[in-house]
C-alpha cells in the first residue's frame, strides 16, 4: 500500500470507530417536552452525567448481574420492543424459570413515583434490587455483584470516573442503573408532534382520538397515557390468582388492581396486560367491548363495558399507532454497548 492509500485507510477506520456511538459523549440532559407535566424523580439526588449514564448502560446490558452470568436487564427489556420482552407473555429468566408477570416497557419512568404492575416499588434508585434478587429473574445478591464488579476489568475505573471515589458501593451501582432508565424517554411520536402543532393527524386518526377521549382517556390519560392509578379493568382472574396491588397494601379494596399502563408504543409491546394474556389489540378491544368480568373491585366506569364497533376499532387503531415512537426504539444512545 502506498503511503497515501494507507493514510486514507487509517482515516476511514478512525471514521468508522467515531461513528460507532456506544459511548455517549455529547452532554446528556433529561428532555422534558413542553406538553409533559413535571417529573417526579428528584434529579438533585442523582444529576445526569455522561460518565454515570454510560456506566449505567454498561451495567444494564451486563449479564454478570445474574447468578450464572447469563441474564442481563436487557434480556427481558429489549430496546427494539420498547424495552419489553417481545414474544413472552410471562417473563423468562435465569435457568429458564418463568415469572408470573409480563415484562413492562422501561419508558418515561422519571414521571412515575411508583413502579411495577402492583406499585410495590416507589423509588427508582431501589428498583434494580427487585429483579436482581428475584428467584425467577436474576437470582443474584447485591453484595455478590459488587464483589464481581470489583474484580472485573474496567469497572473500578468506570466507577471512579463517574463518582470520583475509589469504592464500588451498592448505592452508586443503583444510581448508575437509575440514570440509564431515566434517559429511556419516548416523547417523539406523531401524537407529540401533533400536540406541539408540528404535524396534522389524518381524519381517521382524529376520529380515533375522539373515541379515545370518550372512552379511554379517564384512565390512560394524556400525555403519558396513564393516570398513575391502580385499577381493575375486569380481566377474568388468572390461574395465578395474582392479587396485584392487594399483595402490597393488604387492603381487600386493592385486590386484583394493577397499574394503568401507558399506551405509548403498543405496536412493539405485545402481548398485553399484566400477564400478557392478549396477543393483539383486537383481543384487547374484544375485552373492553364484551369481555369485562364483574370482578371484585372492578372500576365502576367499566361496569357497562365499552362497546366498540368496527368503525371505532379501525379509527382507534389508527390513533393508537400515532403513539408509536420509532426514534426511541433505534436511539443508539440507549443501545447495547
Ligand atoms: C427475567 C426477566 C427480567 C429481567 C432479567 C429484568 N426484568 Fe425488569 N421487569 C420484568 C418483569 C416481569 C417486570 C414486572 C414485575 C412486576 O410488576 O411484578 C419488570 C419490571 C421492571 C420495571 C418497572 C417498570 C414500570 O413501569 O413500573 C423496571 C424499571 C425494570 N423492570 C427494570 C429492570 C432492570 C434495571 C433490570 C436489571 C437489573 C431488570 N428489570 C431485569 C422482567 C425482568
Ligand atoms: C377504568 C380504567 C380503564 C379504562 C377506562 C380503560 N383502561 Fe385500558 N387498562 C386499564 C388497566 C388497569 C389496565 C391493566 C390491567 C391489567 O393488566 O391487569 C389496562 C390495560 C390496557 C392495555 C394493555 C397495555 C399493556 O401494555 O399491556 C391496553 C392496550 C388498554 N388497556 C387499552 C385501553 C383502551 C383502548 C381503552 C378505551 C377503549 C381502555 N384501555 C380503557 C384501565 C383502563
Coordinates of C-alpha atoms and ligand atoms in Angstrom, one line a residue:
X1 CA 0.0 0.0 0.0
X2 CA 1.3 3.5 -0.8
X3 CA 1.6 6.0 2.0
X4 CA -1.3 8.0 0.6
X5 CA -3.5 4.9 0.4
X6 CA -2.5 3.8 3.9
X7 CA -3.4 7.3 5.3
X8 CA -6.8 7.1 3.6
X9 CA -7.4 3.7 5.1
X10 CA -6.5 4.9 8.6
X11 CA -8.8 7.9 8.3
X12 CA -11.5 5.6 7.1
X13 CA -11.1 3.2 10.1
X14 CA -11.0 6.1 12.6
X15 CA -14.1 7.4 11.0
X16 CA -15.9 4.1 11.5
X17 CA -14.8 4.0 15.1
X18 CA -16.0 7.5 15.7
X19 CA -19.4 6.8 14.2
X20 CA -20.0 3.8 16.4
X21 CA -21.8 5.5 19.3
X22 CA -21.6 3.0 22.0
X23 CA -20.1 5.6 24.4
X24 CA -22.1 8.7 24.6
X25 CA -20.0 11.9 24.7
X26 CA -22.5 14.7 23.9
X27 CA -23.8 16.4 27.0
X28 CA -26.7 14.5 28.3
X29 CA -29.9 16.0 29.6
X30 CA -33.3 14.6 30.5
X31 CA -35.6 16.1 27.9
X32 CA -38.9 17.3 29.2
X33 CA -41.2 18.3 26.4
X34 CA -43.4 21.4 26.9
X35 CA -46.6 19.4 26.9
X36 CA -45.5 17.0 29.7
X37 CA -46.0 17.5 33.4
X38 CA -43.2 18.0 35.9
X39 CA -41.1 14.9 36.6
X40 CA -41.5 13.0 39.8
X41 CA -37.8 11.9 40.1
X42 CA -35.6 14.1 42.2
X43 CA -32.7 14.8 39.9
X44 CA -30.9 16.7 42.6
X45 CA -30.0 13.4 44.2
X46 CA -28.7 11.9 41.0
X47 CA -27.8 14.6 38.5
X48 CA -27.4 13.1 35.0
X49 CA -23.8 13.0 33.7
X50 CA -22.3 11.2 30.7
X51 CA -20.0 9.0 32.8
X52 CA -22.8 7.9 35.2
X53 CA -25.2 7.2 32.3
X54 CA -22.5 5.3 30.3
X55 CA -21.7 3.2 33.4
X56 CA -25.5 2.6 34.0
X57 CA -25.9 1.5 30.4
X58 CA -23.0 -0.9 30.6
X59 CA -24.5 -2.4 33.8
X60 CA -28.0 -2.7 32.2
X61 CA -26.6 -4.8 29.4
X62 CA -24.2 -6.9 31.5
X63 CA -25.2 -10.5 32.3
X64 CA -22.8 -10.5 35.3
X65 CA -25.7 -9.0 37.2
X66 CA -27.3 -12.5 37.3
X67 CA -26.2 -15.6 39.4
X68 CA -24.9 -17.6 36.4
X69 CA -23.8 -14.6 34.4
X70 CA -26.3 -15.2 31.5
X71 CA -29.2 -12.8 32.0
X72 CA -28.9 -9.0 31.8
X73 CA -31.6 -6.4 32.4
X74 CA -31.6 -6.1 28.6
X75 CA -32.5 -9.8 28.2
X76 CA -36.1 -9.0 29.3
X77 CA -36.2 -5.3 28.4
X78 CA -35.3 -5.2 24.7
X79 CA -34.9 -1.8 23.1
X80 CA -36.4 -2.7 19.8
X81 CA -39.5 -3.9 21.6
X82 CA -39.7 -0.6 23.6
X83 CA -37.7 -2.4 26.4
X84 CA -40.3 -5.2 26.8
X85 CA -39.7 -8.9 26.3
X86 CA -41.2 -9.4 22.9
X87 CA -43.0 -12.7 22.3
X88 CA -43.1 -13.6 26.0
X89 CA -46.4 -13.3 27.8
X90 CA -44.6 -14.1 31.1
X91 CA -41.1 -13.1 31.9
X92 CA -38.5 -15.8 31.2
X93 CA -35.3 -15.5 33.3
X94 CA -32.4 -17.4 34.8
X95 CA -32.3 -21.3 34.5
X96 CA -35.4 -21.0 32.2
X97 CA -37.5 -20.1 35.1
X98 CA -40.9 -18.5 34.2
X99 CA -42.2 -15.5 36.2
X100 CA -45.8 -14.7 36.7
X101 CA -46.0 -11.3 35.1
X102 CA -45.3 -9.7 31.7
X103 CA -42.2 -7.5 31.4
X104 CA -43.4 -3.9 31.0
X105 CA -41.6 -1.2 29.0
X106 CA -38.9 0.9 30.6
X107 CA -40.2 4.2 29.4
X108 CA -40.8 7.7 30.8
X109 CA -40.1 6.5 34.3
X110 CA -39.0 9.9 35.5
X111 CA -42.7 10.8 35.6
X112 CA -43.6 7.9 37.8
X113 CA -43.5 7.7 41.6
X114 CA -44.3 4.0 41.9
X115 CA -43.2 1.1 39.8
X116 CA -44.1 -2.5 38.8
X117 CA -47.6 -3.8 38.0
X118 CA -48.5 -3.6 41.6
X119 CA -46.7 -0.4 42.5
X120 CA -44.6 -2.3 45.1
X121 CA -41.6 -0.1 44.5
X122 CA -41.7 3.6 45.0
X123 CA -38.1 4.6 44.4
X124 CA -36.3 4.2 41.0
X125 CA -33.0 4.1 42.8
X126 CA -34.0 1.0 44.7
X127 CA -35.8 -0.7 41.8
X128 CA -33.0 -2.8 40.4
X129 CA -32.7 -4.8 43.7
X130 CA -36.0 -6.4 42.9
X131 CA -35.1 -8.1 39.5
X132 CA -31.6 -8.9 40.7
X133 CA -32.8 -10.8 43.7
X134 CA -36.0 -12.3 42.2
X135 CA -35.8 -16.1 42.0
X136 CA -37.2 -16.3 38.5
X137 CA -35.3 -13.3 37.1
X138 CA -31.6 -12.9 38.0
X139 CA -31.4 -14.8 41.4
X140 CA -28.3 -12.9 42.5
X141 CA -27.4 -10.8 45.5
X142 CA -26.2 -7.2 45.7
X143 CA -23.0 -8.0 47.7
X144 CA -22.0 -10.7 45.3
X145 CA -22.5 -8.4 42.3
X146 CA -20.3 -5.7 43.9
X147 CA -17.6 -8.4 44.6
X148 CA -17.8 -9.4 40.9
X149 CA -17.7 -5.8 39.7
X150 CA -14.6 -5.1 41.7
X151 CA -12.7 -8.0 40.1
X152 CA -13.7 -7.3 36.5
X153 CA -11.5 -5.1 34.4
X154 CA -12.8 -1.6 33.6
X155 CA -15.5 -1.3 36.3
X156 CA -13.3 0.1 39.1
X157 CA -12.1 2.9 36.8
X158 CA -15.6 3.5 35.4
X159 CA -17.0 3.9 38.9
X160 CA -14.1 6.2 39.8
X161 CA -14.7 8.4 36.7
X162 CA -18.4 8.5 37.3
X163 CA -18.5 9.2 41.0
X164 CA -15.0 10.4 41.9
X165 CA -14.4 7.8 44.6
X166 CA -12.4 4.5 44.7
X167 CA -15.0 2.3 46.3
X168 CA -17.8 0.5 44.4
X169 CA -20.9 0.7 46.6
X170 CA -24.5 -0.6 46.3
X171 CA -25.8 3.0 46.3
X172 CA -23.6 4.1 43.4
X173 CA -24.3 0.9 41.5
X174 CA -28.1 1.5 41.8
X175 CA -27.8 5.2 41.0
X176 CA -25.9 4.5 37.8
X177 CA -28.6 2.0 36.7
X178 CA -31.3 4.5 37.5
X179 CA -29.6 7.1 35.3
X180 CA -29.8 4.8 32.3
X181 CA -33.5 4.1 33.0
X182 CA -34.3 7.8 33.4
X183 CA -32.9 8.5 30.0
X184 CA -35.3 6.0 28.3
X185 CA -37.7 8.6 27.3
X186 CA -40.2 8.2 24.5
X187 CA -41.5 11.7 23.6
X188 CA -41.3 11.9 19.8
X189 CA -44.4 10.1 18.5
X190 CA -46.6 11.6 15.8
X191 CA -49.1 12.4 18.6
X192 CA -46.4 14.5 20.3
X193 CA -45.8 16.4 17.0
X194 CA -49.5 16.9 16.6
X195 CA -49.9 18.3 20.2
X196 CA -46.9 20.6 19.5
X197 CA -48.6 21.8 16.3
X198 CA -45.8 20.4 14.1
X199 CA -47.9 18.0 12.2
X200 CA -51.5 17.1 11.4
X201 CA -53.5 13.9 12.1
X202 CA -55.4 12.3 9.3
X203 CA -59.3 12.3 9.5
X204 CA -59.2 8.6 10.6
X205 CA -56.6 9.3 13.3
X206 CA -58.7 12.3 14.5
X207 CA -61.8 10.2 14.7
X208 CA -59.9 7.6 16.7
X209 CA -58.6 10.4 19.0
X210 CA -62.2 11.2 19.7
X211 CA -63.1 7.6 20.5
X212 CA -60.1 7.5 22.8
X213 CA -61.1 10.7 24.6
X214 CA -64.6 9.4 25.1
X215 CA -63.7 6.0 26.5
X216 CA -60.0 5.5 27.4
X217 CA -58.6 8.9 28.5
X218 CA -60.0 8.8 32.0
X219 CA -57.6 6.0 32.9
X220 CA -55.0 6.1 30.1
X221 CA -54.6 9.9 30.5
X222 CA -52.7 12.1 28.1
X223 CA -49.9 12.9 27.6
X224 CA -48.3 9.9 29.4
X225 CA -51.3 7.8 28.7
X226 CA -51.7 6.7 32.3
X227 CA -53.3 8.4 35.3
X228 CA -50.8 6.5 37.5
X229 CA -53.6 4.7 39.4
X230 CA -54.0 1.1 40.3
X231 CA -57.3 -0.2 39.0
X232 CA -59.2 -3.3 38.0
X233 CA -60.3 -3.4 34.3
X234 CA -62.3 -6.6 34.6
X235 CA -59.9 -9.3 33.4
X236 CA -61.0 -12.7 34.4
X237 CA -59.0 -13.9 37.4
X238 CA -55.9 -15.8 36.2
X239 CA -54.9 -19.2 37.4
X240 CA -52.1 -17.5 39.5
X241 CA -54.9 -15.7 41.4
X242 CA -52.5 -12.7 41.3
X243 CA -53.9 -10.1 43.8
X244 CA -51.8 -7.3 42.2
X245 CA -51.8 -4.2 44.4
X246 CA -53.6 -6.1 47.1
X247 CA -50.4 -8.0 47.7
X248 CA -48.6 -4.8 48.6
X249 CA -51.2 -3.0 50.7
X250 CA -53.1 -6.0 52.2
X251 CA -56.2 -3.9 51.6
X252 CA -59.0 -6.0 50.1
X253 CA -60.1 -3.0 48.1
X254 CA -56.9 -3.2 46.2
X255 CA -57.2 -6.9 45.3
X256 CA -56.9 -7.5 41.6
X257 CA -55.9 -3.9 40.8
X258 CA -52.9 -3.3 38.6
X259 CA -51.1 -0.2 37.3
X260 CA -52.8 1.5 34.4
X261 CA -50.1 1.0 31.8
X262 CA -49.1 3.7 29.2
X263 CA -50.4 3.1 25.7
X264 CA -47.3 4.5 24.1
X265 CA -45.5 2.2 21.7
X266 CA -48.2 -0.5 21.8
X267 CA -47.2 -1.7 18.3
X268 CA -43.9 -3.0 19.8
X269 CA -45.0 -4.2 23.3
X270 CA -47.4 -7.1 22.7
X271 CA -48.6 -9.2 24.4
X272 CA -50.7 -7.1 26.6
X273 CA -51.9 -6.9 30.3
X274 CA -50.0 -7.8 33.5
X275 CA -49.9 -11.4 32.4
X276 CA -49.6 -10.9 28.7
X277 CA -52.9 -12.7 28.1
X278 CA -53.9 -10.8 24.9
X279 CA -51.7 -11.2 21.8
X280 CA -53.1 -8.2 19.9
X281 CA -55.2 -5.1 20.1
X282 CA -58.3 -6.8 18.6
X283 CA -58.3 -9.1 21.7
X284 CA -58.0 -6.0 23.9
X285 CA -60.9 -4.4 22.1
X286 CA -63.0 -7.6 22.5
X287 CA -62.2 -7.5 26.2
X288 CA -63.5 -3.9 26.7
X289 CA -66.5 -4.5 24.4
X290 CA -67.8 -7.7 25.9
X291 CA -65.2 -9.5 28.0
X292 CA -65.2 -7.3 31.1
X293 CA -66.0 -9.5 34.1
X294 CA -67.7 -8.5 37.3
X295 CA -64.5 -8.9 39.3
X296 CA -64.1 -7.7 42.9
X297 CA -63.1 -4.0 42.7
X298 CA -64.0 -3.6 39.0
X299 CA -63.6 0.1 38.1
X300 CA -67.2 1.4 38.2
X301 CA -66.8 3.1 34.8
X302 CA -66.3 -0.3 33.2
X303 CA -69.5 -1.9 34.6
X304 CA -71.4 -1.1 31.3
X305 CA -68.3 -2.1 29.3
X306 CA -67.1 -0.1 26.3
X307 CA -68.9 -1.2 23.1
X308 CA -66.6 -0.6 20.2
X309 CA -67.9 -1.2 16.7
X310 CA -65.8 -1.9 13.7
X311 CA -65.5 1.8 12.8
X312 CA -64.5 2.7 16.4
X313 CA -61.9 -0.1 16.3
X314 CA -60.4 1.0 12.9
X315 CA -60.0 4.6 14.0
X316 CA -58.8 3.7 17.5
X317 CA -56.0 1.6 16.0
X318 CA -55.1 4.5 13.7
X319 CA -54.9 6.8 16.7
X320 CA -53.0 4.4 18.9
X321 CA -50.5 4.0 16.1
X322 CA -49.7 7.7 16.4
X323 CA -48.3 6.9 19.8
X324 CA -45.5 4.8 18.3
X325 CA -42.1 6.3 18.5
X326 CA -39.5 4.6 16.3
X327 CA -36.8 7.1 17.3
X328 CA -37.0 5.6 20.9
X329 CA -36.5 2.1 19.5
X330 CA -33.5 3.0 17.5
X331 CA -31.9 5.6 19.6
X332 CA -28.2 4.4 19.6
X333 CA -27.6 6.3 22.8
X334 CA -29.7 3.6 24.5
X335 CA -28.4 0.6 22.6
X336 CA -26.2 -2.2 24.0
X337 CA -22.6 -1.1 24.1
Ligands
LIG1 C1 -36.4 -12.3 33.6 C2 -36.9 -11.0 33.1 C3 -36.4 -9.7 33.7 C4 -35.2 -9.3 34.0 C5 -33.9 -10.0 33.8 C6 -35.3 -7.9 34.4 N1 -36.7 -7.6 34.4 FE1 -37.4 -5.7 34.9 N2 -39.3 -6.5 34.8 C7 -39.6 -7.8 34.5 C8 -41.0 -8.0 34.9 C9 -41.7 -9.3 34.7 C10 -41.5 -6.9 35.5 C11 -42.8 -6.6 36.1 C12 -42.7 -7.1 37.5 C13 -44.0 -6.9 38.3 O1 -44.7 -6.0 38.0 O2 -44.1 -7.6 39.3 C14 -40.4 -5.9 35.4 C15 -40.5 -4.6 35.8 C16 -39.4 -3.7 35.7 C17 -39.6 -2.2 35.8 C18 -40.9 -1.5 36.2 C19 -41.4 -0.6 35.1 C20 -42.6 0.2 35.4 O3 -43.1 0.9 34.6 O4 -43.1 0.0 36.6 C21 -38.3 -1.7 35.7 C22 -38.0 -0.2 35.7 C23 -37.4 -2.8 35.4 N3 -38.1 -3.9 35.4 C24 -36.0 -2.6 35.2 C25 -35.2 -3.7 35.3 C26 -33.7 -3.6 35.5 C27 -33.0 -2.4 35.8 C28 -33.3 -4.9 35.4 C29 -31.8 -5.4 35.7 C30 -31.3 -5.1 37.0 C31 -34.4 -5.8 35.1 N4 -35.5 -5.0 35.0 C32 -34.3 -7.1 34.9 C33 -38.8 -8.7 33.9 C34 -37.4 -8.6 34.0
LIG2 C1 -61.1 2.1 34.3 C2 -59.9 2.4 33.7 C3 -59.6 2.0 32.3 C4 -60.3 2.3 31.2 C5 -61.5 3.2 31.0 C6 -59.5 1.7 30.1 N1 -58.5 1.0 30.6 FE1 -57.1 0.0 29.5 N2 -56.2 -0.7 31.2 C7 -56.6 -0.4 32.5 C8 -55.9 -1.2 33.4 C9 -56.0 -1.1 34.9 C10 -55.0 -2.0 32.7 C11 -54.1 -3.1 33.2 C12 -54.9 -4.3 33.6 C13 -54.0 -5.5 34.0 O1 -53.1 -5.8 33.3 O2 -54.5 -6.1 34.9 C14 -55.3 -1.6 31.3 C15 -54.6 -2.2 30.2 C16 -54.8 -1.8 28.9 C17 -54.0 -2.3 27.8 C18 -52.7 -3.2 27.9 C19 -51.4 -2.4 27.8 C20 -50.2 -3.2 28.1 O3 -49.1 -2.6 27.9 O4 -50.2 -4.3 28.5 C21 -54.4 -1.7 26.6 C22 -53.9 -1.9 25.2 C23 -55.6 -0.9 27.0 N3 -55.8 -1.0 28.4 C24 -56.3 -0.1 26.1 C25 -57.5 0.6 26.5 C26 -58.3 1.2 25.6 C27 -58.1 1.3 24.1 C28 -59.3 1.8 26.3 C29 -60.5 2.5 25.8 C30 -61.3 1.8 24.8 C31 -59.1 1.5 27.7 N4 -57.9 0.7 27.8 C32 -59.9 1.9 28.7 C33 -57.6 0.6 32.8 C34 -58.5 1.2 31.9

